Coordinates of N, CA and C in Angstrom, one line a residue:
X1 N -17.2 -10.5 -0.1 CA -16.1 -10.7 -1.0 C -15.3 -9.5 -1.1
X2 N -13.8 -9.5 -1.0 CA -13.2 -8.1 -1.3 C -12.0 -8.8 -2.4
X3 N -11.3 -7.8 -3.2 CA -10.2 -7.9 -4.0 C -9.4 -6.9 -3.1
X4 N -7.7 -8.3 -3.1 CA -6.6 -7.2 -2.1 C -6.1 -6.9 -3.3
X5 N -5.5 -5.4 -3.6 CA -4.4 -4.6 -4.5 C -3.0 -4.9 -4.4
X6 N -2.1 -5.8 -4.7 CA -1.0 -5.9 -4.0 C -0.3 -5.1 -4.8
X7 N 0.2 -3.9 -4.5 CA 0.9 -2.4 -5.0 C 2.8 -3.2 -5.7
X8 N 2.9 -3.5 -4.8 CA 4.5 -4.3 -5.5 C 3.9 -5.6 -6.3
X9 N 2.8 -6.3 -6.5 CA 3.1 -7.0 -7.9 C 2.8 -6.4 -9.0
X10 N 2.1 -4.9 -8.7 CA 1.0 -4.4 -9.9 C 2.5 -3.9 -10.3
X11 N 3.2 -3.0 -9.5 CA 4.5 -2.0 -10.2 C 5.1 -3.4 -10.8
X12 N 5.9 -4.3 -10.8 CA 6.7 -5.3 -11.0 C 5.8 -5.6 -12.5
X13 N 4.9 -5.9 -12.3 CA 3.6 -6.3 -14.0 C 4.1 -5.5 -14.7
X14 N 4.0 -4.1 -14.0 CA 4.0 -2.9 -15.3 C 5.4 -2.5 -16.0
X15 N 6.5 -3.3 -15.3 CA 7.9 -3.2 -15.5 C 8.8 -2.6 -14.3
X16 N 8.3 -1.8 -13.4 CA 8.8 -1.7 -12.3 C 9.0 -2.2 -11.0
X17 N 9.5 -3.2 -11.4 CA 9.8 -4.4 -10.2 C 11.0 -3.3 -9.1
X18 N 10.7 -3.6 -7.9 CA 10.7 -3.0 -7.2 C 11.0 -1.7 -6.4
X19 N 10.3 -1.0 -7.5 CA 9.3 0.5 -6.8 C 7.7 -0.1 -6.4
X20 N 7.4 1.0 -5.3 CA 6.1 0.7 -4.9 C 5.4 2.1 -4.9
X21 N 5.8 3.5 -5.4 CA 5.1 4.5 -5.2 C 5.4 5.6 -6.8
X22 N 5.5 4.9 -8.1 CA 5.7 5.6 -8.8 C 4.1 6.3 -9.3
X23 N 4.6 7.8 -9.5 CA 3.7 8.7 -9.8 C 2.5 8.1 -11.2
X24 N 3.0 7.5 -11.6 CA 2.6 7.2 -13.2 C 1.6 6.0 -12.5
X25 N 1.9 4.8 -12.0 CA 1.1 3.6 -11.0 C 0.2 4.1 -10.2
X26 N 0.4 5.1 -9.3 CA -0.8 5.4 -8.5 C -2.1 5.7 -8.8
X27 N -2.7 6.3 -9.7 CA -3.6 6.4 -10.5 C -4.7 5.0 -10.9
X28 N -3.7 4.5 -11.6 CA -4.2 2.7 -11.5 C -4.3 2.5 -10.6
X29 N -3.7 2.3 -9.0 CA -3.9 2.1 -8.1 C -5.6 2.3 -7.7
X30 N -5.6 4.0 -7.7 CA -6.9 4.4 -7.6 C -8.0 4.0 -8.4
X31 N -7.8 4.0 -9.3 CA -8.7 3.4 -10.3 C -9.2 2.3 -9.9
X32 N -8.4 1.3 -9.7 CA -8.7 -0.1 -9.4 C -9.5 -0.3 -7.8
X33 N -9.3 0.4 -7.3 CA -10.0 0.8 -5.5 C -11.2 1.2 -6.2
X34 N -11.7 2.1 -6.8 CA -12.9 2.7 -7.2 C -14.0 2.0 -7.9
X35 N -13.1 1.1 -9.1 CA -13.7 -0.1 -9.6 C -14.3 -1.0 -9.1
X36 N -13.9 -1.7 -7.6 CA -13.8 -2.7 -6.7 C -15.1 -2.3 -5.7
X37 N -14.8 -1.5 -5.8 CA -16.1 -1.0 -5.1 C -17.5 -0.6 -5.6
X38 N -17.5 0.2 -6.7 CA -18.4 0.6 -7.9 C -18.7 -0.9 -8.1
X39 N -18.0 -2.3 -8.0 CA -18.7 -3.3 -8.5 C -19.4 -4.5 -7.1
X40 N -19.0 -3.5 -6.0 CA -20.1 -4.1 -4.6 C -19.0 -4.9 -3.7
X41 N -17.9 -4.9 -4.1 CA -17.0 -6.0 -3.3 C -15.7 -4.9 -2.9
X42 N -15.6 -5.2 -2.1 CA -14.6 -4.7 -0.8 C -12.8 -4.7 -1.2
X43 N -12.5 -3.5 -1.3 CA -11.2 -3.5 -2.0 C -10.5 -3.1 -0.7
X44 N -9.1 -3.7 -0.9 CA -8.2 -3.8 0.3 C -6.7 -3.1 -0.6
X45 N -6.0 -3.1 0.5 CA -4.6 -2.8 -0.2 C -3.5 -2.7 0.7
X46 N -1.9 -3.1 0.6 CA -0.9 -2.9 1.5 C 0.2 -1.9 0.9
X47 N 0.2 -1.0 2.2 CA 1.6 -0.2 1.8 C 1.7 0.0 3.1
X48 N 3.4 0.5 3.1 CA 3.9 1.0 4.5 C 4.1 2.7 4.5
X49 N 3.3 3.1 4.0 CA 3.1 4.8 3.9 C 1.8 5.3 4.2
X50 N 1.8 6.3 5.5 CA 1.1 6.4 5.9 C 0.2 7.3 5.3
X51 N 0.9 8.1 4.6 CA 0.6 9.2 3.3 C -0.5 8.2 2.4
X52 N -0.1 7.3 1.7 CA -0.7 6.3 0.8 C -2.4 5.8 1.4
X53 N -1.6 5.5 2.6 CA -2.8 4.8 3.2 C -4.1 5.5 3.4
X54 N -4.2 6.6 3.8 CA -4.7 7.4 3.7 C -5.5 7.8 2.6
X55 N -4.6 8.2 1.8 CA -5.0 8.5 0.1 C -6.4 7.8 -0.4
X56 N -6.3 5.8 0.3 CA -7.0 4.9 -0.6 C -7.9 5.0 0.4
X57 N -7.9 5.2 1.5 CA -9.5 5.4 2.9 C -10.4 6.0 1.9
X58 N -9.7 7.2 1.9 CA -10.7 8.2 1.1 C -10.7 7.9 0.0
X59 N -10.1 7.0 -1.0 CA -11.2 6.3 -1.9 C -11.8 5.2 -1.8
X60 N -12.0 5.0 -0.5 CA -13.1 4.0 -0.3 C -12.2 2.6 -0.5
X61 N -11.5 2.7 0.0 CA -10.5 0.7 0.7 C -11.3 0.6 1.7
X62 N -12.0 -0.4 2.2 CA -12.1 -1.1 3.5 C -11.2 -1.5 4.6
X63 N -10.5 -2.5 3.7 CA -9.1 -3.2 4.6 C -7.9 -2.6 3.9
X64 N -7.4 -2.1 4.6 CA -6.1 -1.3 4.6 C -4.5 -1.4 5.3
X65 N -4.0 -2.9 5.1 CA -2.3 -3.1 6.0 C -1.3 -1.9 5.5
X66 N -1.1 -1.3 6.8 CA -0.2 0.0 7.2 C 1.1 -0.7 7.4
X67 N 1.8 -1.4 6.8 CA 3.2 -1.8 7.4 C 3.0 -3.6 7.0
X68 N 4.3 -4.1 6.8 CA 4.4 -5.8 7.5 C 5.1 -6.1 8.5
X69 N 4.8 -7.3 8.5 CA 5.7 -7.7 9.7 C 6.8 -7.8 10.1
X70 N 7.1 -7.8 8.8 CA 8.5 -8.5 9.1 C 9.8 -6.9 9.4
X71 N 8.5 -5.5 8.3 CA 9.3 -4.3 8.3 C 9.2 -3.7 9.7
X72 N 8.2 -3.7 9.9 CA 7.8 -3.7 11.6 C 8.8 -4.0 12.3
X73 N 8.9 -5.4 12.9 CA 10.1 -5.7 13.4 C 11.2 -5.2 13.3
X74 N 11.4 -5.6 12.5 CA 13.3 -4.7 12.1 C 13.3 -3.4 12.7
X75 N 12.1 -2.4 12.0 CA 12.5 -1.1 12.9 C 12.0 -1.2 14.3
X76 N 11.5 -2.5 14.8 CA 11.6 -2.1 16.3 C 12.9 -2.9 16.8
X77 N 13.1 -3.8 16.4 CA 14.7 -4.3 16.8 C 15.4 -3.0 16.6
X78 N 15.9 -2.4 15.5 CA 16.4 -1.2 15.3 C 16.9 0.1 16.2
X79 N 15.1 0.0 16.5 CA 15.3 1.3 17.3 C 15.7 0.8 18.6
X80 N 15.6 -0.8 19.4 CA 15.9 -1.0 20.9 C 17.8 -1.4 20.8
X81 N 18.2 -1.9 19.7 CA 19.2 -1.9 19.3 C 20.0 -0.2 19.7
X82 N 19.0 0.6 19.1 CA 20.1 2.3 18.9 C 20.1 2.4 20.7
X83 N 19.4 1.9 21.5 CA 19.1 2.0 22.6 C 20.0 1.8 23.7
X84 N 21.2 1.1 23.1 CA 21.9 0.4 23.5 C 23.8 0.5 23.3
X85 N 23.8 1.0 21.9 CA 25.3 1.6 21.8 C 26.1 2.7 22.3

């Protein structure tokens, strides 16, 4: 069993709908990784910061999405696009 963290609903709950890295949230963030685990089930979490990502390894996330799809794409259309003008 694991619980996923979804970082943009938790900011949005707490009133900051769409930030995903305020200084004051992250902490909760961690907390809740630490929790999830301290209670035997497998905490997961998404962000597109490599910085971030990192951060929650080392508090013990299991499953960890580095990016979506959809932002993915775009910067690779993007970059084969700059490829081109």
């Amino acid at each position: 069993d694991g619980i996923f963290v979804g970082p943009a609903d938790l900011h949005a709950s707490l009133g900051y709908a769409g930030e995903r890295a305020r200084d004051d949230v992250l902490p909760i963030i961690d907390k809740a990784i630490e929790r999830i685990k301290a209670a035997g089930k497998a905490p997961g979490i998404l962000t597109d910061s490599e910085d971030l990502a990192r951060r929650w390894l080392k508090l013990g996330a299991l499953f960890v999405a580095v990016g979506a799809d959809v932002g993915l794409l775009a910067r690779a259309a993007d970059n084969l696009a700059a490829k081109f003008k």
